[in-house]
Amino acid sequence: MDADLDGDDDYVTLDANGRMRLWANRVIDTGPGVESGGTGQNQGLGGTGLALIDTSKYTLNDISRWFGTGVHAQGAAAAASVRLMDGDGDGDEDYAILGSAGQLDIWRNDGGDSNGGNGWTNLGRVAPGTGDGSKVRFMDFDGDGDDDYVVLGSAGQMDVWRNDGGDIPGGHGWTSLGRVAAGTGDGSKVTFLDFDKDGKDDYVVLGSAGELDVWLNDGGDISGGHGWTSLGRVAAGAGDGSQVRFMDIDGDGDDDYIILGTQGAMLAWRNDGGDTNGGNGWKSLGLVAAGTGDGSKVRFMDVDKDGDDDYATLEPTSGQMRLWVNRIAH
Protein backbone atom coordinates (compact mmCIF):
# COMPACT_ATOMS: atom_id res chain seq x y z
CA MET A 1 0.00 0.00 0.00
CA ASP A 2 1.09 3.60 -0.56
CA ALA A 3 0.69 4.86 3.00
CA ASP A 4 2.46 8.20 2.66
CA LEU A 5 1.18 9.24 -0.80
CA ASP A 6 4.65 9.49 -2.34
CA GLY A 7 3.85 7.17 -5.24
CA ASP A 8 5.66 4.06 -4.03
CA ASP A 9 4.32 1.18 -1.97
CA ASP A 10 5.36 0.72 1.63
CA TYR A 11 5.89 -2.39 3.75
CA VAL A 12 3.17 -3.34 6.23
CA THR A 13 2.64 -6.12 8.75
CA LEU A 14 -0.65 -7.00 10.44
CA ASP A 15 -0.80 -8.97 13.69
CA ALA A 16 -3.60 -11.33 14.77
CA ASN A 17 -5.58 -8.41 16.22
CA GLY A 18 -5.40 -6.42 12.99
CA ARG A 19 -2.86 -3.92 14.35
CA MET A 20 -0.76 -2.49 11.58
CA ARG A 21 2.95 -1.69 11.64
CA LEU A 22 4.43 0.31 8.78
CA TRP A 23 7.89 0.68 7.28
CA ALA A 24 7.83 3.65 4.90
CA ASN A 25 9.62 2.96 1.60
CA ARG A 26 12.63 5.21 1.12
CA VAL A 27 14.35 3.30 -1.72
CA ILE A 28 14.34 6.41 -3.90
CA ASP A 29 14.27 9.12 -1.26
CA THR A 30 17.41 10.65 0.18
CA GLY A 31 18.01 12.94 3.10
CA PRO A 32 17.84 12.90 6.89
CA GLY A 33 16.06 10.01 8.53
CA VAL A 34 16.59 7.44 5.77
CA GLU A 35 17.74 4.02 6.94
CA SER A 36 19.49 1.89 4.35
CA GLY A 37 20.95 -1.59 4.68
CA GLY A 38 22.09 -2.33 8.20
CA THR A 39 20.82 -5.05 10.45
CA GLY A 40 17.65 -5.78 12.34
CA GLN A 41 14.00 -5.51 11.38
CA ASN A 42 14.59 -3.25 8.36
CA GLN A 43 16.60 -5.93 6.57
CA GLY A 44 15.63 -9.17 4.84
CA LEU A 45 13.34 -7.88 2.06
CA GLY A 46 15.80 -8.59 -0.71
CA GLY A 47 17.69 -6.38 -3.16
CA THR A 48 20.41 -3.88 -2.55
CA GLY A 49 20.12 -0.30 -1.48
CA LEU A 50 16.81 -1.00 0.27
CA ALA A 51 15.84 1.83 2.61
CA LEU A 52 12.92 1.68 5.00
CA ILE A 53 11.79 3.82 7.91
CA ASP A 54 10.19 1.97 10.81
CA THR A 55 7.40 4.38 11.76
CA SER A 56 7.12 2.84 15.23
CA LYS A 57 10.28 4.80 16.09
CA TYR A 58 8.80 8.14 15.08
CA THR A 59 6.33 10.60 16.53
CA LEU A 60 3.20 12.00 14.95
CA ASN A 61 5.20 14.98 13.70
CA ASP A 62 7.69 12.86 11.74
CA ILE A 63 5.17 11.06 9.57
CA SER A 64 2.76 13.80 8.58
CA ARG A 65 2.40 17.54 8.71
CA TRP A 66 1.39 18.00 12.34
CA PHE A 67 2.86 20.71 14.55
CA GLY A 68 3.17 19.65 18.19
CA THR A 69 2.49 22.45 20.67
CA GLY A 70 2.77 20.46 23.89
CA VAL A 71 0.32 20.87 26.78
CA HIS A 72 -2.58 22.97 25.54
CA ALA A 73 -4.86 22.70 28.57
CA GLN A 74 -3.97 21.70 32.12
CA GLY A 75 -7.21 19.75 32.57
CA ALA A 76 -10.20 20.17 34.84
CA ALA A 77 -11.67 16.67 35.25
CA ALA A 78 -11.25 13.08 34.16
CA ALA A 79 -11.19 12.66 30.39
CA ALA A 80 -14.45 10.68 30.45
CA SER A 81 -16.26 13.89 31.45
CA VAL A 82 -14.52 16.17 28.95
CA ARG A 83 -16.26 17.27 25.78
CA LEU A 84 -14.66 19.40 23.07
CA MET A 85 -17.37 21.53 21.50
CA ASP A 86 -17.89 25.04 20.15
CA GLY A 87 -19.96 26.69 22.85
CA ASP A 88 -19.70 30.27 21.59
CA GLY A 89 -19.73 29.93 17.79
CA ASP A 90 -16.35 31.53 17.20
CA GLY A 91 -14.93 28.67 15.12
CA ASP A 92 -12.71 26.96 17.68
CA GLU A 93 -13.72 24.21 20.08
CA ASP A 94 -13.98 24.93 23.78
CA TYR A 95 -13.21 22.69 26.76
CA ALA A 96 -16.36 21.49 28.50
CA ILE A 97 -17.13 19.26 31.47
CA LEU A 98 -20.36 17.27 31.25
CA GLY A 99 -21.80 16.13 34.58
CA SER A 100 -23.78 13.01 35.39
CA ALA A 101 -27.09 14.92 35.30
CA GLY A 102 -26.18 16.64 32.02
CA GLN A 103 -24.98 19.86 33.63
CA LEU A 104 -22.38 21.69 31.55
CA ASP A 105 -19.40 23.82 32.54
CA ILE A 106 -17.32 25.49 29.81
CA TRP A 107 -13.85 26.98 29.54
CA ARG A 108 -13.81 29.21 26.45
CA ASN A 109 -10.87 28.68 24.12
CA ASP A 110 -8.89 31.91 23.97
CA GLY A 111 -5.85 30.31 22.35
CA GLY A 112 -5.02 27.73 24.98
CA ASP A 113 -1.91 27.26 27.10
CA SER A 114 0.61 26.91 24.28
CA ASN A 115 2.11 28.79 21.38
CA GLY A 116 1.40 32.29 22.71
CA GLY A 117 -2.27 31.61 23.41
CA ASN A 118 -4.34 33.50 25.96
CA GLY A 119 -5.45 30.45 27.87
CA TRP A 120 -9.01 29.49 28.71
CA THR A 121 -11.78 31.65 30.22
CA ASN A 122 -13.96 29.86 32.77
CA LEU A 123 -17.61 30.58 31.89
CA GLY A 124 -18.84 28.41 34.75
CA ARG A 125 -22.14 26.52 34.64
CA VAL A 126 -23.76 27.25 31.26
CA ALA A 127 -26.52 24.60 31.41
CA PRO A 128 -28.16 22.94 34.43
CA GLY A 129 -28.74 19.64 32.64
CA THR A 130 -31.78 17.58 31.71
CA GLY A 131 -31.36 14.54 33.94
CA ASP A 132 -29.01 11.98 32.38
CA GLY A 133 -25.57 13.02 31.15
CA SER A 134 -24.99 9.71 29.36
CA LYS A 135 -27.63 10.70 26.79
CA VAL A 136 -26.21 14.15 26.04
CA ARG A 137 -24.50 14.90 22.74
CA PHE A 138 -23.39 18.12 21.04
CA MET A 139 -23.89 19.06 17.39
CA ASP A 140 -24.64 22.15 15.35
CA PHE A 141 -28.31 21.53 14.57
CA ASP A 142 -29.18 24.89 13.04
CA GLY A 143 -25.95 25.79 11.23
CA ASP A 144 -25.22 28.96 13.19
CA GLY A 145 -21.71 27.89 14.18
CA ASP A 146 -22.23 26.97 17.82
CA ASP A 147 -23.01 23.51 19.14
CA ASP A 148 -26.46 22.77 20.47
CA TYR A 149 -27.47 20.51 23.35
CA VAL A 150 -28.97 17.16 22.31
CA VAL A 151 -30.54 14.37 24.30
CA LEU A 152 -30.28 11.16 22.31
CA GLY A 153 -32.68 8.37 23.26
CA SER A 154 -32.17 4.62 23.17
CA ALA A 155 -34.03 4.34 19.85
CA GLY A 156 -32.09 7.23 18.31
CA GLN A 157 -34.77 9.84 18.96
CA MET A 158 -33.43 13.38 19.38
CA ASP A 159 -34.54 16.30 21.51
CA VAL A 160 -32.64 19.55 20.97
CA TRP A 161 -32.06 22.68 22.98
CA ARG A 162 -30.73 25.42 20.69
CA ASN A 163 -27.69 27.26 21.99
CA ASP A 164 -28.62 30.94 22.32
CA GLY A 165 -25.59 31.82 24.41
CA GLY A 166 -26.23 29.60 27.41
CA ASP A 167 -26.88 30.51 31.03
CA ILE A 168 -24.16 33.12 31.38
CA PRO A 169 -24.24 36.92 31.68
CA GLY A 170 -25.20 38.28 28.27
CA GLY A 171 -26.37 34.90 27.05
CA HIS A 172 -29.95 34.06 26.11
CA GLY A 173 -30.03 30.55 27.50
CA TRP A 174 -31.26 27.53 25.57
CA THR A 175 -34.40 27.29 23.45
CA SER A 176 -36.14 23.93 23.53
CA LEU A 177 -36.96 22.74 20.01
CA GLY A 178 -38.51 19.52 21.28
CA ARG A 179 -38.36 16.23 19.38
CA VAL A 180 -36.50 16.92 16.13
CA ALA A 181 -35.97 13.31 14.99
CA ALA A 182 -38.01 10.18 15.69
CA GLY A 183 -34.97 7.88 15.57
CA THR A 184 -33.98 4.89 13.48
CA GLY A 185 -33.95 2.10 16.03
CA ASP A 186 -30.66 2.01 17.93
CA GLY A 187 -29.29 5.13 19.57
CA SER A 188 -25.92 3.49 20.27
CA LYS A 189 -25.17 3.58 16.53
CA VAL A 190 -26.04 7.24 16.03
CA THR A 191 -23.45 9.95 15.55
CA PHE A 192 -23.41 13.39 13.99
CA LEU A 193 -21.25 14.95 11.29
CA ASP A 194 -21.52 17.51 8.51
CA PHE A 195 -21.69 15.31 5.43
CA ASP A 196 -22.64 17.92 2.82
CA LYS A 197 -20.69 20.98 4.06
CA ASP A 198 -23.78 23.14 4.66
CA GLY A 199 -22.76 23.99 8.24
CA LYS A 200 -25.44 21.82 9.84
CA ASP A 201 -24.61 18.45 11.35
CA ASP A 202 -26.41 15.49 9.84
CA TYR A 203 -27.80 12.30 11.39
CA VAL A 204 -25.63 9.23 10.84
CA VAL A 205 -25.98 5.56 11.68
CA LEU A 206 -22.60 3.82 11.92
CA GLY A 207 -22.63 0.03 11.53
CA SER A 208 -20.40 -2.58 13.13
CA ALA A 209 -18.27 -2.91 9.97
CA GLY A 210 -17.94 0.86 9.57
CA GLU A 211 -20.75 1.17 7.06
CA LEU A 212 -22.44 4.55 7.03
CA ASP A 213 -26.06 5.63 6.45
CA VAL A 214 -26.83 9.35 6.38
CA TRP A 215 -29.93 11.49 6.80
CA LEU A 216 -29.30 15.09 5.72
CA ASN A 217 -30.42 17.74 8.18
CA ASP A 218 -33.04 19.84 6.39
CA GLY A 219 -34.22 21.52 9.56
CA GLY A 220 -35.54 18.46 11.38
CA ASP A 221 -39.06 17.60 12.50
CA ILE A 222 -39.95 21.01 13.91
CA SER A 223 -42.24 23.81 12.84
CA GLY A 224 -40.68 25.39 9.76
CA GLY A 225 -38.22 22.55 9.31
CA HIS A 226 -38.10 20.23 6.31
CA GLY A 227 -37.25 17.04 8.14
CA TRP A 228 -34.41 14.73 7.18
CA THR A 229 -33.47 13.49 3.70
CA SER A 230 -32.27 9.88 3.61
CA LEU A 231 -29.20 9.38 1.43
CA GLY A 232 -29.04 5.68 2.25
CA ARG A 233 -25.70 3.89 2.40
CA VAL A 234 -22.96 6.44 1.68
CA ALA A 235 -19.95 4.31 2.70
CA ALA A 236 -19.51 0.54 2.64
CA GLY A 237 -17.18 0.57 5.66
CA ALA A 238 -13.50 -0.12 6.19
CA GLY A 239 -13.55 -2.82 8.85
CA ASP A 240 -14.35 -2.15 12.48
CA GLY A 241 -16.99 0.42 13.32
CA SER A 242 -15.60 0.91 16.82
CA GLN A 243 -12.44 2.41 15.28
CA VAL A 244 -14.24 4.83 12.96
CA ARG A 245 -14.10 8.54 13.71
CA PHE A 246 -15.04 11.65 11.76
CA MET A 247 -13.15 14.90 11.38
CA ASP A 248 -12.58 17.57 8.74
CA ILE A 249 -8.99 16.75 7.92
CA ASP A 250 -8.68 19.01 4.87
CA GLY A 251 -10.69 22.05 5.95
CA ASP A 252 -13.21 21.91 3.10
CA GLY A 253 -16.29 22.00 5.34
CA ASP A 254 -17.38 18.36 5.27
CA ASP A 255 -16.28 15.63 7.63
CA ASP A 256 -13.96 12.87 6.46
CA TYR A 257 -13.79 9.17 7.39
CA ILE A 258 -11.03 8.09 9.78
CA ILE A 259 -9.87 4.73 11.10
CA LEU A 260 -8.17 5.34 14.46
CA GLY A 261 -5.82 2.56 15.51
CA THR A 262 -5.10 1.34 19.03
CA GLN A 263 -1.83 3.32 19.07
CA GLY A 264 -3.46 6.47 17.68
CA ALA A 265 -2.44 5.94 14.06
CA MET A 266 -4.88 7.41 11.53
CA LEU A 267 -5.96 6.20 8.13
CA ALA A 268 -8.11 8.75 6.29
CA TRP A 269 -10.58 8.76 3.43
CA ARG A 270 -11.49 12.22 2.12
CA ASN A 271 -15.18 12.89 1.70
CA ASP A 272 -15.77 13.63 -1.99
CA GLY A 273 -19.53 13.26 -1.77
CA GLY A 274 -19.65 9.64 -0.67
CA ASP A 275 -21.32 6.73 -2.45
CA THR A 276 -24.42 8.69 -3.44
CA ASN A 277 -25.96 9.81 -6.71
CA GLY A 278 -23.75 12.65 -7.89
CA GLY A 279 -21.11 11.91 -5.28
CA ASN A 280 -17.50 11.10 -6.10
CA GLY A 281 -17.00 8.55 -3.34
CA TRP A 282 -14.14 8.62 -0.85
CA LYS A 283 -10.49 9.34 -1.69
CA SER A 284 -8.00 7.29 0.32
CA LEU A 285 -5.30 9.50 1.84
CA GLY A 286 -3.53 6.53 3.40
CA LEU A 287 -1.69 6.86 6.70
CA VAL A 288 -1.93 10.50 7.78
CA ALA A 289 -0.63 10.14 11.36
CA ALA A 290 1.56 7.49 12.97
CA GLY A 291 0.02 8.01 16.40
CA THR A 292 1.26 8.95 19.84
CA GLY A 293 0.93 5.65 21.68
CA ASP A 294 -2.68 5.28 22.89
CA GLY A 295 -5.65 5.67 20.59
CA SER A 296 -8.11 5.82 23.49
CA LYS A 297 -6.72 9.25 24.42
CA VAL A 298 -7.19 10.80 20.97
CA ARG A 299 -9.78 13.49 20.22
CA PHE A 300 -10.25 15.77 17.23
CA MET A 301 -11.03 19.49 17.45
CA ASP A 302 -10.42 22.69 15.51
CA VAL A 303 -8.30 24.59 18.01
CA ASP A 304 -7.06 27.41 15.77
CA LYS A 305 -10.14 28.41 13.71
CA ASP A 306 -8.60 27.45 10.38
CA GLY A 307 -11.40 25.06 9.40
CA ASP A 308 -9.54 21.76 9.70
CA ASP A 309 -9.56 19.58 12.78
CA ASP A 310 -6.45 19.09 14.89
CA TYR A 311 -5.17 16.07 16.81
CA ALA A 312 -5.40 16.14 20.60
CA THR A 313 -4.85 13.68 23.43
CA LEU A 314 -6.53 13.75 26.85
CA GLU A 315 -4.94 12.22 29.93
CA PRO A 316 -7.47 9.82 31.53
CA THR A 317 -7.35 11.05 35.13
CA SER A 318 -6.59 14.77 34.79
CA GLY A 319 -8.10 15.68 31.43
CA GLN A 320 -4.84 17.40 30.51
CA MET A 321 -4.76 18.04 26.78
CA ARG A 322 -1.79 17.89 24.43
CA LEU A 323 -2.15 19.19 20.90
CA TRP A 324 -0.77 18.65 17.39
CA VAL A 325 -1.97 21.30 14.93
CA ASN A 326 -3.10 20.00 11.53
CA ARG A 327 -0.96 21.31 8.66
CA ILE A 328 -1.97 18.73 6.06
CA ALA A 329 -3.95 21.18 3.92
CA HIS A 330 -1.50 24.07 4.34
Coordinates of C-alpha atoms in Angstrom, one line a residue:
M1 CA 0.0 0.0 0.0
D2 CA 1.1 3.6 -0.6
A3 CA 0.7 4.9 3.0
D4 CA 2.5 8.2 2.7
L5 CA 1.2 9.2 -0.8
D6 CA 4.7 9.5 -2.3
G7 CA 3.9 7.2 -5.2
D8 CA 5.7 4.1 -4.0
D9 CA 4.3 1.2 -2.0
D10 CA 5.4 0.7 1.6
Y11 CA 5.9 -2.4 3.7
V12 CA 3.2 -3.3 6.2
T13 CA 2.6 -6.1 8.8
L14 CA -0.7 -7.0 10.4
D15 CA -0.8 -9.0 13.7
A16 CA -3.6 -11.3 14.8
N17 CA -5.6 -8.4 16.2
G18 CA -5.4 -6.4 13.0
R19 CA -2.9 -3.9 14.3
M20 CA -0.8 -2.5 11.6
R21 CA 2.9 -1.7 11.6
L22 CA 4.4 0.3 8.8
W23 CA 7.9 0.7 7.3
A24 CA 7.8 3.6 4.9
N25 CA 9.6 3.0 1.6
R26 CA 12.6 5.2 1.1
V27 CA 14.3 3.3 -1.7
I28 CA 14.3 6.4 -3.9
D29 CA 14.3 9.1 -1.3
T30 CA 17.4 10.6 0.2
G31 CA 18.0 12.9 3.1
P32 CA 17.8 12.9 6.9
G33 CA 16.1 10.0 8.5
V34 CA 16.6 7.4 5.8
E35 CA 17.7 4.0 6.9
S36 CA 19.5 1.9 4.4
G37 CA 20.9 -1.6 4.7
G38 CA 22.1 -2.3 8.2
T39 CA 20.8 -5.0 10.5
G40 CA 17.7 -5.8 12.3
Q41 CA 14.0 -5.5 11.4
N42 CA 14.6 -3.2 8.4
Q43 CA 16.6 -5.9 6.6
G44 CA 15.6 -9.2 4.8
L45 CA 13.3 -7.9 2.1
G46 CA 15.8 -8.6 -0.7
G47 CA 17.7 -6.4 -3.2
T48 CA 20.4 -3.9 -2.6
G49 CA 20.1 -0.3 -1.5
L50 CA 16.8 -1.0 0.3
A51 CA 15.8 1.8 2.6
L52 CA 12.9 1.7 5.0
I53 CA 11.8 3.8 7.9
D54 CA 10.2 2.0 10.8
T55 CA 7.4 4.4 11.8
S56 CA 7.1 2.8 15.2
K57 CA 10.3 4.8 16.1
Y58 CA 8.8 8.1 15.1
T59 CA 6.3 10.6 16.5
L60 CA 3.2 12.0 15.0
N61 CA 5.2 15.0 13.7
D62 CA 7.7 12.9 11.7
I63 CA 5.2 11.1 9.6
S64 CA 2.8 13.8 8.6
R65 CA 2.4 17.5 8.7
W66 CA 1.4 18.0 12.3
F67 CA 2.9 20.7 14.6
G68 CA 3.2 19.6 18.2
T69 CA 2.5 22.4 20.7
G70 CA 2.8 20.5 23.9
V71 CA 0.3 20.9 26.8
H72 CA -2.6 23.0 25.5
A73 CA -4.9 22.7 28.6
Q74 CA -4.0 21.7 32.1
G75 CA -7.2 19.8 32.6
A76 CA -10.2 20.2 34.8
A77 CA -11.7 16.7 35.3
A78 CA -11.2 13.1 34.2
A79 CA -11.2 12.7 30.4
A80 CA -14.4 10.7 30.4
S81 CA -16.3 13.9 31.4
V82 CA -14.5 16.2 28.9
R83 CA -16.3 17.3 25.8
L84 CA -14.7 19.4 23.1
M85 CA -17.4 21.5 21.5
D86 CA -17.9 25.0 20.2
G87 CA -20.0 26.7 22.9
D88 CA -19.7 30.3 21.6
G89 CA -19.7 29.9 17.8
D90 CA -16.4 31.5 17.2
G91 CA -14.9 28.7 15.1
D92 CA -12.7 27.0 17.7
E93 CA -13.7 24.2 20.1
D94 CA -14.0 24.9 23.8
Y95 CA -13.2 22.7 26.8
A96 CA -16.4 21.5 28.5
I97 CA -17.1 19.3 31.5
L98 CA -20.4 17.3 31.2
G99 CA -21.8 16.1 34.6
S100 CA -23.8 13.0 35.4
A101 CA -27.1 14.9 35.3
G102 CA -26.2 16.6 32.0
Q103 CA -25.0 19.9 33.6
L104 CA -22.4 21.7 31.6
D105 CA -19.4 23.8 32.5
I106 CA -17.3 25.5 29.8
W107 CA -13.9 27.0 29.5
R108 CA -13.8 29.2 26.4
N109 CA -10.9 28.7 24.1
D110 CA -8.9 31.9 24.0
G111 CA -5.9 30.3 22.3
G112 CA -5.0 27.7 25.0
D113 CA -1.9 27.3 27.1
S114 CA 0.6 26.9 24.3
N115 CA 2.1 28.8 21.4
G116 CA 1.4 32.3 22.7
G117 CA -2.3 31.6 23.4
N118 CA -4.3 33.5 26.0
G119 CA -5.4 30.4 27.9
W120 CA -9.0 29.5 28.7
T121 CA -11.8 31.7 30.2
N122 CA -14.0 29.9 32.8
L123 CA -17.6 30.6 31.9
G124 CA -18.8 28.4 34.7
R125 CA -22.1 26.5 34.6
V126 CA -23.8 27.3 31.3
A127 CA -26.5 24.6 31.4
P128 CA -28.2 22.9 34.4
G129 CA -28.7 19.6 32.6
T130 CA -31.8 17.6 31.7
G131 CA -31.4 14.5 33.9
D132 CA -29.0 12.0 32.4
G133 CA -25.6 13.0 31.1
S134 CA -25.0 9.7 29.4
K135 CA -27.6 10.7 26.8
V136 CA -26.2 14.1 26.0
R137 CA -24.5 14.9 22.7
F138 CA -23.4 18.1 21.0
M139 CA -23.9 19.1 17.4
D140 CA -24.6 22.2 15.3
F141 CA -28.3 21.5 14.6
D142 CA -29.2 24.9 13.0
G143 CA -25.9 25.8 11.2
D144 CA -25.2 29.0 13.2
G145 CA -21.7 27.9 14.2
D146 CA -22.2 27.0 17.8
D147 CA -23.0 23.5 19.1
D148 CA -26.5 22.8 20.5
Y149 CA -27.5 20.5 23.4
V150 CA -29.0 17.2 22.3
V151 CA -30.5 14.4 24.3
L152 CA -30.3 11.2 22.3
G153 CA -32.7 8.4 23.3
S154 CA -32.2 4.6 23.2
A155 CA -34.0 4.3 19.9
G156 CA -32.1 7.2 18.3
Q157 CA -34.8 9.8 19.0
M158 CA -33.4 13.4 19.4
D159 CA -34.5 16.3 21.5
V160 CA -32.6 19.6 21.0
W161 CA -32.1 22.7 23.0
R162 CA -30.7 25.4 20.7
N163 CA -27.7 27.3 22.0
D164 CA -28.6 30.9 22.3
G165 CA -25.6 31.8 24.4
G166 CA -26.2 29.6 27.4
D167 CA -26.9 30.5 31.0
I168 CA -24.2 33.1 31.4
P169 CA -24.2 36.9 31.7
G170 CA -25.2 38.3 28.3
G171 CA -26.4 34.9 27.0
H172 CA -29.9 34.1 26.1
G173 CA -30.0 30.5 27.5
W174 CA -31.3 27.5 25.6
T175 CA -34.4 27.3 23.4
S176 CA -36.1 23.9 23.5
L177 CA -37.0 22.7 20.0
G178 CA -38.5 19.5 21.3
R179 CA -38.4 16.2 19.4
V180 CA -36.5 16.9 16.1
A181 CA -36.0 13.3 15.0
A182 CA -38.0 10.2 15.7
G183 CA -35.0 7.9 15.6
T184 CA -34.0 4.9 13.5
G185 CA -34.0 2.1 16.0
D186 CA -30.7 2.0 17.9
G187 CA -29.3 5.1 19.6
S188 CA -25.9 3.5 20.3
K189 CA -25.2 3.6 16.5
V190 CA -26.0 7.2 16.0
T191 CA -23.4 9.9 15.5
F192 CA -23.4 13.4 14.0
L193 CA -21.3 15.0 11.3
D194 CA -21.5 17.5 8.5
F195 CA -21.7 15.3 5.4
D196 CA -22.6 17.9 2.8
K197 CA -20.7 21.0 4.1
D198 CA -23.8 23.1 4.7
G199 CA -22.8 24.0 8.2
K200 CA -25.4 21.8 9.8
D201 CA -24.6 18.4 11.4
D202 CA -26.4 15.5 9.8
Y203 CA -27.8 12.3 11.4
V204 CA -25.6 9.2 10.8
V205 CA -26.0 5.6 11.7
L206 CA -22.6 3.8 11.9
G207 CA -22.6 0.0 11.5
S208 CA -20.4 -2.6 13.1
A209 CA -18.3 -2.9 10.0
G210 CA -17.9 0.9 9.6
E211 CA -20.8 1.2 7.1
L212 CA -22.4 4.5 7.0
D213 CA -26.1 5.6 6.4
V214 CA -26.8 9.3 6.4
W215 CA -29.9 11.5 6.8
L216 CA -29.3 15.1 5.7
N217 CA -30.4 17.7 8.2
D218 CA -33.0 19.8 6.4
G219 CA -34.2 21.5 9.6
G220 CA -35.5 18.5 11.4
D221 CA -39.1 17.6 12.5
I222 CA -39.9 21.0 13.9
S223 CA -42.2 23.8 12.8
G224 CA -40.7 25.4 9.8
G225 CA -38.2 22.5 9.3
H226 CA -38.1 20.2 6.3
G227 CA -37.3 17.0 8.1
W228 CA -34.4 14.7 7.2
T229 CA -33.5 13.5 3.7
S230 CA -32.3 9.9 3.6
L231 CA -29.2 9.4 1.4
G232 CA -29.0 5.7 2.3
R233 CA -25.7 3.9 2.4
V234 CA -23.0 6.4 1.7
A235 CA -20.0 4.3 2.7
A236 CA -19.5 0.5 2.6
G237 CA -17.2 0.6 5.7
A238 CA -13.5 -0.1 6.2
G239 CA -13.5 -2.8 8.8
D240 CA -14.4 -2.2 12.5
G241 CA -17.0 0.4 13.3
S242 CA -15.6 0.9 16.8
Q243 CA -12.4 2.4 15.3
V244 CA -14.2 4.8 13.0
R245 CA -14.1 8.5 13.7
F246 CA -15.0 11.6 11.8
M247 CA -13.1 14.9 11.4
D248 CA -12.6 17.6 8.7
I249 CA -9.0 16.7 7.9
D250 CA -8.7 19.0 4.9
G251 CA -10.7 22.1 5.9
D252 CA -13.2 21.9 3.1
G253 CA -16.3 22.0 5.3
D254 CA -17.4 18.4 5.3
D255 CA -16.3 15.6 7.6
D256 CA -14.0 12.9 6.5
Y257 CA -13.8 9.2 7.4
I258 CA -11.0 8.1 9.8
I259 CA -9.9 4.7 11.1
L260 CA -8.2 5.3 14.5
G261 CA -5.8 2.6 15.5
T262 CA -5.1 1.3 19.0
Q263 CA -1.8 3.3 19.1
G264 CA -3.5 6.5 17.7
A265 CA -2.4 5.9 14.1
M266 CA -4.9 7.4 11.5
L267 CA -6.0 6.2 8.1
A268 CA -8.1 8.7 6.3
W269 CA -10.6 8.8 3.4
R270 CA -11.5 12.2 2.1
N271 CA -15.2 12.9 1.7
D272 CA -15.8 13.6 -2.0
G273 CA -19.5 13.3 -1.8
G274 CA -19.7 9.6 -0.7
D275 CA -21.3 6.7 -2.4
T276 CA -24.4 8.7 -3.4
N277 CA -26.0 9.8 -6.7
G278 CA -23.7 12.7 -7.9
G279 CA -21.1 11.9 -5.3
N280 CA -17.5 11.1 -6.1
G281 CA -17.0 8.6 -3.3
W282 CA -14.1 8.6 -0.8
K283 CA -10.5 9.3 -1.7
S284 CA -8.0 7.3 0.3
L285 CA -5.3 9.5 1.8
G286 CA -3.5 6.5 3.4
L287 CA -1.7 6.9 6.7
V288 CA -1.9 10.5 7.8
A289 CA -0.6 10.1 11.4
A290 CA 1.6 7.5 13.0
G291 CA 0.0 8.0 16.4
T292 CA 1.3 8.9 19.8
G293 CA 0.9 5.6 21.7
D294 CA -2.7 5.3 22.9
G295 CA -5.7 5.7 20.6
S296 CA -8.1 5.8 23.5
K297 CA -6.7 9.3 24.4
V298 CA -7.2 10.8 21.0
R299 CA -9.8 13.5 20.2
F300 CA -10.3 15.8 17.2
M301 CA -11.0 19.5 17.4
D302 CA -10.4 22.7 15.5
V303 CA -8.3 24.6 18.0
D304 CA -7.1 27.4 15.8
K305 CA -10.1 28.4 13.7
D306 CA -8.6 27.4 10.4
G307 CA -11.4 25.1 9.4
D308 CA -9.5 21.8 9.7
D309 CA -9.6 19.6 12.8
D310 CA -6.4 19.1 14.9
Y311 CA -5.2 16.1 16.8
A312 CA -5.4 16.1 20.6
T313 CA -4.9 13.7 23.4
L314 CA -6.5 13.8 26.8
E315 CA -4.9 12.2 29.9
P316 CA -7.5 9.8 31.5
T317 CA -7.3 11.1 35.1
S318 CA -6.6 14.8 34.8
G319 CA -8.1 15.7 31.4
Q320 CA -4.8 17.4 30.5
M321 CA -4.8 18.0 26.8
R322 CA -1.8 17.9 24.4
L323 CA -2.1 19.2 20.9
W324 CA -0.8 18.7 17.4
V325 CA -2.0 21.3 14.9
N326 CA -3.1 20.0 11.5
R327 CA -1.0 21.3 8.7
I328 CA -2.0 18.7 6.1
A329 CA -4.0 21.2 3.9
H330 CA -1.5 24.1 4.3

